[in-house]
CSV table of C-alpha atoms in Angstrom, one decimal:
chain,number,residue,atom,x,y,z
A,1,UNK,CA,-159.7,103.8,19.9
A,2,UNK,CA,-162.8,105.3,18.6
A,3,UNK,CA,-164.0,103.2,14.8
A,4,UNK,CA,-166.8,103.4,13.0
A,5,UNK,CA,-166.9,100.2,10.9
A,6,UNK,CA,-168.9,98.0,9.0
A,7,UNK,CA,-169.2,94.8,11.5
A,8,UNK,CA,-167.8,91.5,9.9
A,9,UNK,CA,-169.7,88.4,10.5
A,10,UNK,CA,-167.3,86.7,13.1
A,11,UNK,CA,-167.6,90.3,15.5
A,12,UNK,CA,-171.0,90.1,14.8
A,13,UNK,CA,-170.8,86.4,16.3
A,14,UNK,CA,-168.3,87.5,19.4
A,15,UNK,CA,-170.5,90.4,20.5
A,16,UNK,CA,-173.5,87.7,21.0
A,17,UNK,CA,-171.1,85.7,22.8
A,18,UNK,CA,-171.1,85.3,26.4
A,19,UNK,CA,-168.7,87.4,28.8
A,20,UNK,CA,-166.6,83.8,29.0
A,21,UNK,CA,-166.1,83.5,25.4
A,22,UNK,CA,-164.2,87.2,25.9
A,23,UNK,CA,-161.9,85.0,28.2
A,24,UNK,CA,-161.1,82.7,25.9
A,25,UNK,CA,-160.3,84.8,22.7
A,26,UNK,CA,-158.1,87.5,21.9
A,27,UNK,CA,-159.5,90.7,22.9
A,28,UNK,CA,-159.2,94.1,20.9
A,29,UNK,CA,-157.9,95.6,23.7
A,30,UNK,CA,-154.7,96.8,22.9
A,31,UNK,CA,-152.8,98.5,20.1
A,32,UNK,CA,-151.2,95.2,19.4
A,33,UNK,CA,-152.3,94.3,15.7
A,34,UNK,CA,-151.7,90.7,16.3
A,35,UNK,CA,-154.8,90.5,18.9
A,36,UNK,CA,-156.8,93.2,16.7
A,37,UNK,CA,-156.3,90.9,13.6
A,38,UNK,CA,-157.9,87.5,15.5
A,39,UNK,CA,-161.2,89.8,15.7
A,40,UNK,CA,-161.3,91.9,12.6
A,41,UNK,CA,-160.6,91.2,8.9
A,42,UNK,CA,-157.3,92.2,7.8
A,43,UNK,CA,-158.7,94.9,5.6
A,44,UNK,CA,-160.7,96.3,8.3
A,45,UNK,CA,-157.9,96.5,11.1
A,46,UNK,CA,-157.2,99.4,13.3
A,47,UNK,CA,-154.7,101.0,10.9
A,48,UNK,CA,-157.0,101.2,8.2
A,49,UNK,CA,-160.1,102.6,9.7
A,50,UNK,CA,-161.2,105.8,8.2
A,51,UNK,CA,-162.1,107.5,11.7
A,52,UNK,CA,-159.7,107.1,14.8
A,53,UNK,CA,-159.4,108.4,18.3
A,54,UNK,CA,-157.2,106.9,20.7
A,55,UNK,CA,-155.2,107.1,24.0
A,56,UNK,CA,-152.4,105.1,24.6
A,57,UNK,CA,-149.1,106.4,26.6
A,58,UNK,CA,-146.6,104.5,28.6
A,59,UNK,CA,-146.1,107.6,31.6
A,60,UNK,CA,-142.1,107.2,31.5
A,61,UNK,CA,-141.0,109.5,29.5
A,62,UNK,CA,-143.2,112.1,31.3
A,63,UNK,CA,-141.0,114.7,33.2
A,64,UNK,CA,-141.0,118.2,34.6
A,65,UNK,CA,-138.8,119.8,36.4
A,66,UNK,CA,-139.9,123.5,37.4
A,67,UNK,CA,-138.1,123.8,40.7
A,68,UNK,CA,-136.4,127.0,39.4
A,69,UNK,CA,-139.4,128.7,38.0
A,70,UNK,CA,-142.2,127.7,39.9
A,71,UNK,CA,-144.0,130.3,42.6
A,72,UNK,CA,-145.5,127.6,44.8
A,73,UNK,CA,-142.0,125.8,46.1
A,74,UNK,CA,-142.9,126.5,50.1
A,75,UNK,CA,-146.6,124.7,49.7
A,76,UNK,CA,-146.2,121.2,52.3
A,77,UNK,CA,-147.4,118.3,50.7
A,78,UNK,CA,-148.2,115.0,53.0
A,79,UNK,CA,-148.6,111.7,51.2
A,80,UNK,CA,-150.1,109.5,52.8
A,81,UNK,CA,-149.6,105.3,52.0
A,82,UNK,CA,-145.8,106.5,50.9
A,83,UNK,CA,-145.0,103.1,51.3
A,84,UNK,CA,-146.8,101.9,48.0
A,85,UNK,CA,-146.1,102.5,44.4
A,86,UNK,CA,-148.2,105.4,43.8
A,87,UNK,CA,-147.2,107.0,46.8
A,88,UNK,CA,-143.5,107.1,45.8
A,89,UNK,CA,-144.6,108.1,42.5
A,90,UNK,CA,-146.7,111.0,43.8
A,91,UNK,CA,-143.5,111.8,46.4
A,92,UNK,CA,-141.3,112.2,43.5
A,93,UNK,CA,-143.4,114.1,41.1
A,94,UNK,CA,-143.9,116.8,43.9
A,95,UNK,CA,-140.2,117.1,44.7
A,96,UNK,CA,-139.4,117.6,40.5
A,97,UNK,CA,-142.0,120.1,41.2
A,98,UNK,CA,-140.4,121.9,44.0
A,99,UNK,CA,-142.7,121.2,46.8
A,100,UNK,CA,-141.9,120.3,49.8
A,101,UNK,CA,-142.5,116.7,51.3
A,102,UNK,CA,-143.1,116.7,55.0
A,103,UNK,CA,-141.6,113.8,56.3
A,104,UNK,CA,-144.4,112.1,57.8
A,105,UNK,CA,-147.3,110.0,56.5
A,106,UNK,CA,-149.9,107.4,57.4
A,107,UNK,CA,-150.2,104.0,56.6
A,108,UNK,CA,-151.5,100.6,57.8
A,109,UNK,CA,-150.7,99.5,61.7
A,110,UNK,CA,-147.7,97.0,60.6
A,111,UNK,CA,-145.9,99.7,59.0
A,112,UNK,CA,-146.2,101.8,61.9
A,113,UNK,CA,-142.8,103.1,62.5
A,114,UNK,CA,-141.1,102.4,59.2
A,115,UNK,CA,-138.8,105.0,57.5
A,116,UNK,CA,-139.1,105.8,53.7
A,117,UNK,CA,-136.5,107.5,52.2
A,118,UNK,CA,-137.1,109.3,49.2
A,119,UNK,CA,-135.9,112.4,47.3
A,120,UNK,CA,-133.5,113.0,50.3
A,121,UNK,CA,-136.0,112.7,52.9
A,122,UNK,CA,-136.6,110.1,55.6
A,123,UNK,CA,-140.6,109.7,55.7
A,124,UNK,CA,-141.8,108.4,58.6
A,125,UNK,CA,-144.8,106.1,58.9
A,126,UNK,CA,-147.6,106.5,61.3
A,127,UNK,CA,-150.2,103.7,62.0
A,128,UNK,CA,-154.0,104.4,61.9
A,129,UNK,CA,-154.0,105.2,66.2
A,130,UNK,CA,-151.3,107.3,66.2
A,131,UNK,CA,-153.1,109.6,63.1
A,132,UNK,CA,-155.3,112.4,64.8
A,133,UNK,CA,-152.6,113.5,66.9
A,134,UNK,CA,-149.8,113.5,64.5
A,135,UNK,CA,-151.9,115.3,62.0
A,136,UNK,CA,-152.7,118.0,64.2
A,137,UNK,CA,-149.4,118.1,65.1
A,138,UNK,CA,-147.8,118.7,61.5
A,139,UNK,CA,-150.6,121.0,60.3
A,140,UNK,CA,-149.7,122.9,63.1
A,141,UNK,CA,-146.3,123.2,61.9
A,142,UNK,CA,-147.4,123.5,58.3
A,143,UNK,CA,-150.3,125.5,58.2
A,144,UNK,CA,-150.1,125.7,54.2
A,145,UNK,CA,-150.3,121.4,54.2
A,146,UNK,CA,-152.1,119.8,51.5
A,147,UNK,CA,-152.7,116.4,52.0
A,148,UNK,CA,-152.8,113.6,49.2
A,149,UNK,CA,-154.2,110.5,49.7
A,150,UNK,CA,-153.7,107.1,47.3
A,151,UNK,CA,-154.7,104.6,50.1
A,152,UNK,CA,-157.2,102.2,50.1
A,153,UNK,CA,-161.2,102.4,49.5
A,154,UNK,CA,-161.9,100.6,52.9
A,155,UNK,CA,-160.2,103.6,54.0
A,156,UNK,CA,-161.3,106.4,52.1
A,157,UNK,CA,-164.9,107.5,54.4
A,158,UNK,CA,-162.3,107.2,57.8
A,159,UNK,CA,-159.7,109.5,56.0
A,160,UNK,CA,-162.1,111.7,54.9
A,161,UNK,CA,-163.3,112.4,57.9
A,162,UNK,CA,-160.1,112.8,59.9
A,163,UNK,CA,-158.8,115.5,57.6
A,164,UNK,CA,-162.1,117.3,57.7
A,165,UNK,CA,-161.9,117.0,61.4
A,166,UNK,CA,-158.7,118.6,61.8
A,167,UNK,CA,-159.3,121.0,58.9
A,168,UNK,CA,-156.4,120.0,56.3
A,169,UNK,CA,-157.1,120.6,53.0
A,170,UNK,CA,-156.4,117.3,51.0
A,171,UNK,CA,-156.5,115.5,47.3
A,172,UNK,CA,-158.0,112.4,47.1
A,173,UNK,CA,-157.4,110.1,44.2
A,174,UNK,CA,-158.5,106.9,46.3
A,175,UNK,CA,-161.4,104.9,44.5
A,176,UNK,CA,-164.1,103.2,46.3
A,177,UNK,CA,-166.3,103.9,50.1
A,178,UNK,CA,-169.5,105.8,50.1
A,179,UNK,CA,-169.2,108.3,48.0
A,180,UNK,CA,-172.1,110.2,49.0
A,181,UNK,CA,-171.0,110.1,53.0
A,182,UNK,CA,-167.5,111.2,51.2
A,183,UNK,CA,-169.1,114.2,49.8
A,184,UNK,CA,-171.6,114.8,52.8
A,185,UNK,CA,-168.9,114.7,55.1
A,186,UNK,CA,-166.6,117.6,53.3
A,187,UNK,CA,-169.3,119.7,52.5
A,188,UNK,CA,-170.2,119.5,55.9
A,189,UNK,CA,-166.9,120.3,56.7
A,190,UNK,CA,-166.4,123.3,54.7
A,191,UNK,CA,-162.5,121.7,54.1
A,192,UNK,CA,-161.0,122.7,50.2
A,193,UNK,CA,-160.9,119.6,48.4
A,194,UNK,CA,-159.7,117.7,45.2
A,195,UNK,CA,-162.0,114.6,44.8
A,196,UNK,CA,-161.0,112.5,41.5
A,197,UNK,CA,-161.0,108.7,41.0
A,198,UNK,CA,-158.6,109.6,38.0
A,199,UNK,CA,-155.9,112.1,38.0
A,200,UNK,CA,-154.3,111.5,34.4
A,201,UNK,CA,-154.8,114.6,32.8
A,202,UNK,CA,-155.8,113.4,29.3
A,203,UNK,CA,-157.6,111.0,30.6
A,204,UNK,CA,-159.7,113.8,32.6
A,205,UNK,CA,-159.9,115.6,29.1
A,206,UNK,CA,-161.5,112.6,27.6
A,207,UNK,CA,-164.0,112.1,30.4
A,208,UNK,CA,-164.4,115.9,29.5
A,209,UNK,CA,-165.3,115.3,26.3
A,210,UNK,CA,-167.7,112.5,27.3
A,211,UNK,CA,-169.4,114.3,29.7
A,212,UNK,CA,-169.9,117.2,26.9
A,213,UNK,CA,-170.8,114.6,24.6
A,214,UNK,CA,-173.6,112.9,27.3
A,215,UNK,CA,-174.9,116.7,27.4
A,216,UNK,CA,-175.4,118.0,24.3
A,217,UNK,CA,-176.9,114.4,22.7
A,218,UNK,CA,-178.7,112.7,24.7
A,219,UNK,CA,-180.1,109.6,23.5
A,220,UNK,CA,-177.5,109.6,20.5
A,221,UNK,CA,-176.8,106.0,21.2
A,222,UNK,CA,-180.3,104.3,22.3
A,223,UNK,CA,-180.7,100.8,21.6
A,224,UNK,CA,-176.8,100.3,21.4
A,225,UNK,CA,-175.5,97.4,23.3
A,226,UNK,CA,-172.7,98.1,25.6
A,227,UNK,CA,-169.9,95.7,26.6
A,228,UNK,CA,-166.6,97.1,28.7
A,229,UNK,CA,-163.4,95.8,29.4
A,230,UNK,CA,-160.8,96.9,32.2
A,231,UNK,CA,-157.8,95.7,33.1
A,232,UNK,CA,-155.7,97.0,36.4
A,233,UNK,CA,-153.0,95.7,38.2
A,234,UNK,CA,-153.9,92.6,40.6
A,235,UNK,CA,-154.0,94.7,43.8
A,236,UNK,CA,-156.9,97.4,42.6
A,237,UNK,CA,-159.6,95.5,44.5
A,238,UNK,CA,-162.4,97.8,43.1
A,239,UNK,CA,-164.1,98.3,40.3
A,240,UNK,CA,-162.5,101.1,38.1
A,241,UNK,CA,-163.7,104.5,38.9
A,242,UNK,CA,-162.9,106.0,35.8
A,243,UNK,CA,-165.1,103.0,33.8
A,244,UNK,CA,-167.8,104.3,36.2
A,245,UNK,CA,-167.8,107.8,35.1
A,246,UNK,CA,-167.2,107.0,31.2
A,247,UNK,CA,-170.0,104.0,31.4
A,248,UNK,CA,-172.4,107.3,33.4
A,249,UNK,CA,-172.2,109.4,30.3
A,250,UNK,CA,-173.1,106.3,28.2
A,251,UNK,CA,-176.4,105.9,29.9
A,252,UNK,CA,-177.4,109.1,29.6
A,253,UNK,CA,-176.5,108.9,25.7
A,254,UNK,CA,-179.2,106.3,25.5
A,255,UNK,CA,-177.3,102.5,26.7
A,256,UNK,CA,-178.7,100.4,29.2
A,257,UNK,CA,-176.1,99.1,31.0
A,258,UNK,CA,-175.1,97.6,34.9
A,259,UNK,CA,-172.1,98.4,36.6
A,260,UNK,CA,-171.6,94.4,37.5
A,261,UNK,CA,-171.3,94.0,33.7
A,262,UNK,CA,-168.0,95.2,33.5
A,263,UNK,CA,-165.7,92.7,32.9
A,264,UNK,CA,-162.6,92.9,35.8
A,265,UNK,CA,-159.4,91.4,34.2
A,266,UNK,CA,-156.9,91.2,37.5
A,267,UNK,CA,-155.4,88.0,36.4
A,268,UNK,CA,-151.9,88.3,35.1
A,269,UNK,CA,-151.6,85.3,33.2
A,270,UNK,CA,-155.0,86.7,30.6
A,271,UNK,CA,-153.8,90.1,30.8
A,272,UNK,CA,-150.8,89.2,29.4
A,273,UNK,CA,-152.2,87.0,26.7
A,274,UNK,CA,-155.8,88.0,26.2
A,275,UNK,CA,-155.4,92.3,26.9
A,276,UNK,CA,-152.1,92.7,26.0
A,277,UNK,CA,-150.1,94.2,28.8
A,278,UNK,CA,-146.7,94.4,28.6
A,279,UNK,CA,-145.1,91.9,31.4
A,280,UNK,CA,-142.9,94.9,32.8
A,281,UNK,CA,-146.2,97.1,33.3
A,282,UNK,CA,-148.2,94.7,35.1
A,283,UNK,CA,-147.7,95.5,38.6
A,284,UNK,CA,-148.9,99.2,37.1
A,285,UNK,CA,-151.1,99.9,34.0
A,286,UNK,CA,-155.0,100.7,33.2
A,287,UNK,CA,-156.3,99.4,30.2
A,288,UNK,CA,-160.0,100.1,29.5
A,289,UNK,CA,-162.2,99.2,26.2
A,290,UNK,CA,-165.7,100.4,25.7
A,291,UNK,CA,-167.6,98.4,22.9
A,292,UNK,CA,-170.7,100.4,21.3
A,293,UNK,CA,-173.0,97.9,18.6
A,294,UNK,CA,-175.9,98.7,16.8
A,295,UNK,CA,-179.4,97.2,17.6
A,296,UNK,CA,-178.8,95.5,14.1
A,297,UNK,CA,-174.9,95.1,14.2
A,298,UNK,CA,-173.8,97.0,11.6
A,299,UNK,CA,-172.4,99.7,13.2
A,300,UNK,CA,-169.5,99.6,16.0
A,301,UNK,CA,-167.6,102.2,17.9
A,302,UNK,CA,-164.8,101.3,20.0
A,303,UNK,CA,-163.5,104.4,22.5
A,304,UNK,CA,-159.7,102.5,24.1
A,305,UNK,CA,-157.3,104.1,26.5
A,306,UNK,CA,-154.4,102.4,27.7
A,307,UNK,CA,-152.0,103.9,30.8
A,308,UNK,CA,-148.9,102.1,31.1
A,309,UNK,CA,-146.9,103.1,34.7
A,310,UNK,CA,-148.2,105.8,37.3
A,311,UNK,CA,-146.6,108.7,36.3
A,312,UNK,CA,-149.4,110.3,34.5
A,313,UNK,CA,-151.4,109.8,37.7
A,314,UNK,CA,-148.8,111.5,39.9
A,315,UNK,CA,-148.1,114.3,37.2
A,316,UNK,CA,-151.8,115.1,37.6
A,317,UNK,CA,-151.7,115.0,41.3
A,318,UNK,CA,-149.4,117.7,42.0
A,319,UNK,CA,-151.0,119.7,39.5
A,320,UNK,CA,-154.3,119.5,41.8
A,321,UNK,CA,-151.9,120.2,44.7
A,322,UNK,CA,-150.8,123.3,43.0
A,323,UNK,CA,-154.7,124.1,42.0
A,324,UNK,CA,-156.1,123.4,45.6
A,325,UNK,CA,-153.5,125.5,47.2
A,326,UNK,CA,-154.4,128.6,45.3
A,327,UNK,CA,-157.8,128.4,45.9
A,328,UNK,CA,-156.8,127.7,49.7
A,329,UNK,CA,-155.1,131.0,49.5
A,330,UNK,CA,-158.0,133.5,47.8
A,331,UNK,CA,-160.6,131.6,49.7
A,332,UNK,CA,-162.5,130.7,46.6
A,333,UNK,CA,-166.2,130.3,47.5
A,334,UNK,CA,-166.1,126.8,46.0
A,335,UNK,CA,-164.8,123.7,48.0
A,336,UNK,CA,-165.0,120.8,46.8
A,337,UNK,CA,-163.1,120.4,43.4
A,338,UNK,CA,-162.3,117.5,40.7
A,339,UNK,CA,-159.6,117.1,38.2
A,340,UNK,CA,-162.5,118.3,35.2
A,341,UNK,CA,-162.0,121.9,37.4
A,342,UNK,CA,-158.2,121.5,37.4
A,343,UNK,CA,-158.3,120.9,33.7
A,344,UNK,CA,-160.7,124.2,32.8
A,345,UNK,CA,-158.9,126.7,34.8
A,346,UNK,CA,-155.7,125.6,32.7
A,347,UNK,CA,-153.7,124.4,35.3
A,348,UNK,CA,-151.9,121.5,33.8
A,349,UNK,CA,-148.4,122.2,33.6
């Protein structure tokens, strides 16, 4: 949610607060008006702001189902970590799509030999010793394979590299490793690549904007203080990728601020009662709050997006699938690719 407010006294009093008195009182995190109300003054709440921007979607109601009208129906698709929630997600997105799941992917060594079954398919599991082999083996039944990778960040550099090395084409939506080696390693490579730490597609519209915004006015916000907020499931390890990029453009629009000043919420118990997550949605939801004050606190904005479920994630995944393949196929000069690329050439379906 984006405001522009006169600050009341007792927000003027929170924002000089410590990152542990955040812990201990309601948040404005959410759309909830109960935990907006324990912040602001009731004439001043959310619903009575004159300016306001916000994102806030829970991702099951959104569907698509283009098997009948889609050209791209014979491009492979490997997903890799099928076992996980996102992987299924992803898995199930492509086959409403009308792609076609090869029934292989990697994952960790103890689930080496498991069977998935999903969408009518039985996916088998590969550990990490049995992967250059297989690989080479499926692209070389699939020459037209796109690869898709939700693993995890210890994971991400050795990935990388093995697809590189074999020549696969792949999206990666895994946060975290060295994202410079990352980069090094495909342009190295010369491999056609999707690299995004967010594949929500209005979320990737919003980073958009911000970039945009970072471009044209820079310095618009010096001497602002900055304070951010994200909330993630308990097993995202990492710091959120997409608070990375949004707290980049704010530096260049004048804040000072340190990446280790993000606040990390990963306990259930406070994001149910300080964020506001709804219980079903905590094993799956991405709530973020960036705070803006004025060097004299009397001036706020607040920019809030909130992702309940993975859908939107795995909507905007096979839509880079889709965009990766074509450029595959008119062996596009470019390589290496994120979801900001995906979004320009309008191919969000």
């Amino acid at each position: 949610m984006l405001k522009y407010t006169k600050v009341s006294s007792k927000m003027a009093s929170l924002l000089k607060a410590s990152s542990n008195v955040f812990r201990s009182e309601k948040l404005p995190f959410l759309s909830r008006g109960k935990t907006r109300q324990d912040i602001l003054p009731k004439r001043a709440a959310f619903r009575l702001v004159p300016i306001a921007l916000s994102l806030s979607m829970s991702t099951g109601t959104v569907q698509h189902d283009q098997k009948s009208n889609s050209p791209d129906i014979a491009i492979p698709i490997m997903v890799n970590s099928c076992t996980g929630k996102m992987g299924k997600a992803i898995i199930k997105a492509a086959d409403s799509a009308g792609l076609h799941i090869v029934p292989v992917s990697f994952g960790a060594e103890k689930e080496s030999g498991q069977t998935v079954e999903m969408c009518g398919k039985e996916i088998l599991v590969h550990g990490p010793s049995e992967r250059e082999s297989i690989l080479v083996s499926v692209f070389q039944e699939y020459p037209n394979l796109v690869v898709v990778d939700f693993t995890v960040p210890a994971t991400v550099n050795d990935n990388a590299e093995l697809y590189c090395k074999v020549g696969v084409p792949f999206v990666l939506g895994t946060t975290g490793g060295d994202r410079d080696q990352l980069y090094k390693t495909v342009e190295e490579s010369k491999i056609y690549a999707v690299i995004s730490p967010q594949m929500g597609k209005q979320v990737v519209a919003f980073l958009a904007a911000m970039e945009i915004m970072a471009e044209q006015f820079p310095g618009a916000f010096s001497g602002y203080s900055l304070q951010v907020m994200e909330s993630h499931q308990a097993s995202k390890l990492d710091t959120s990728g997409t608070a990375k990029a949004v707290i980049s453009c704010f530096q260049k629009l004048g804040v000072s601020f340190d990446i280790d000043q993000i606040q990390m919420i990963r306990d259930p118990e406070q994001q149910i009662e300080m964020v506001g997550v709804p219980e079903e949605h905590l094993p799956g939801h991405a709530f973020h709050l960036y705070h803006l004050t004025s060097p004299d606190q009397t001036v706020s904005f607040e920019f809030q997006h909130n992702v309940c479920g993975r859908s939107i994630y795995a909507e905007g995944t096979v839509d880079a699938v889709l965009f990766l393949a074509k450029k595959v196929k008119s062996k596009a000069d470019k390589r290496i690719y994120d979801m900001i690329d995906v979004l320009r050439e309008g191919s969000m379906r």
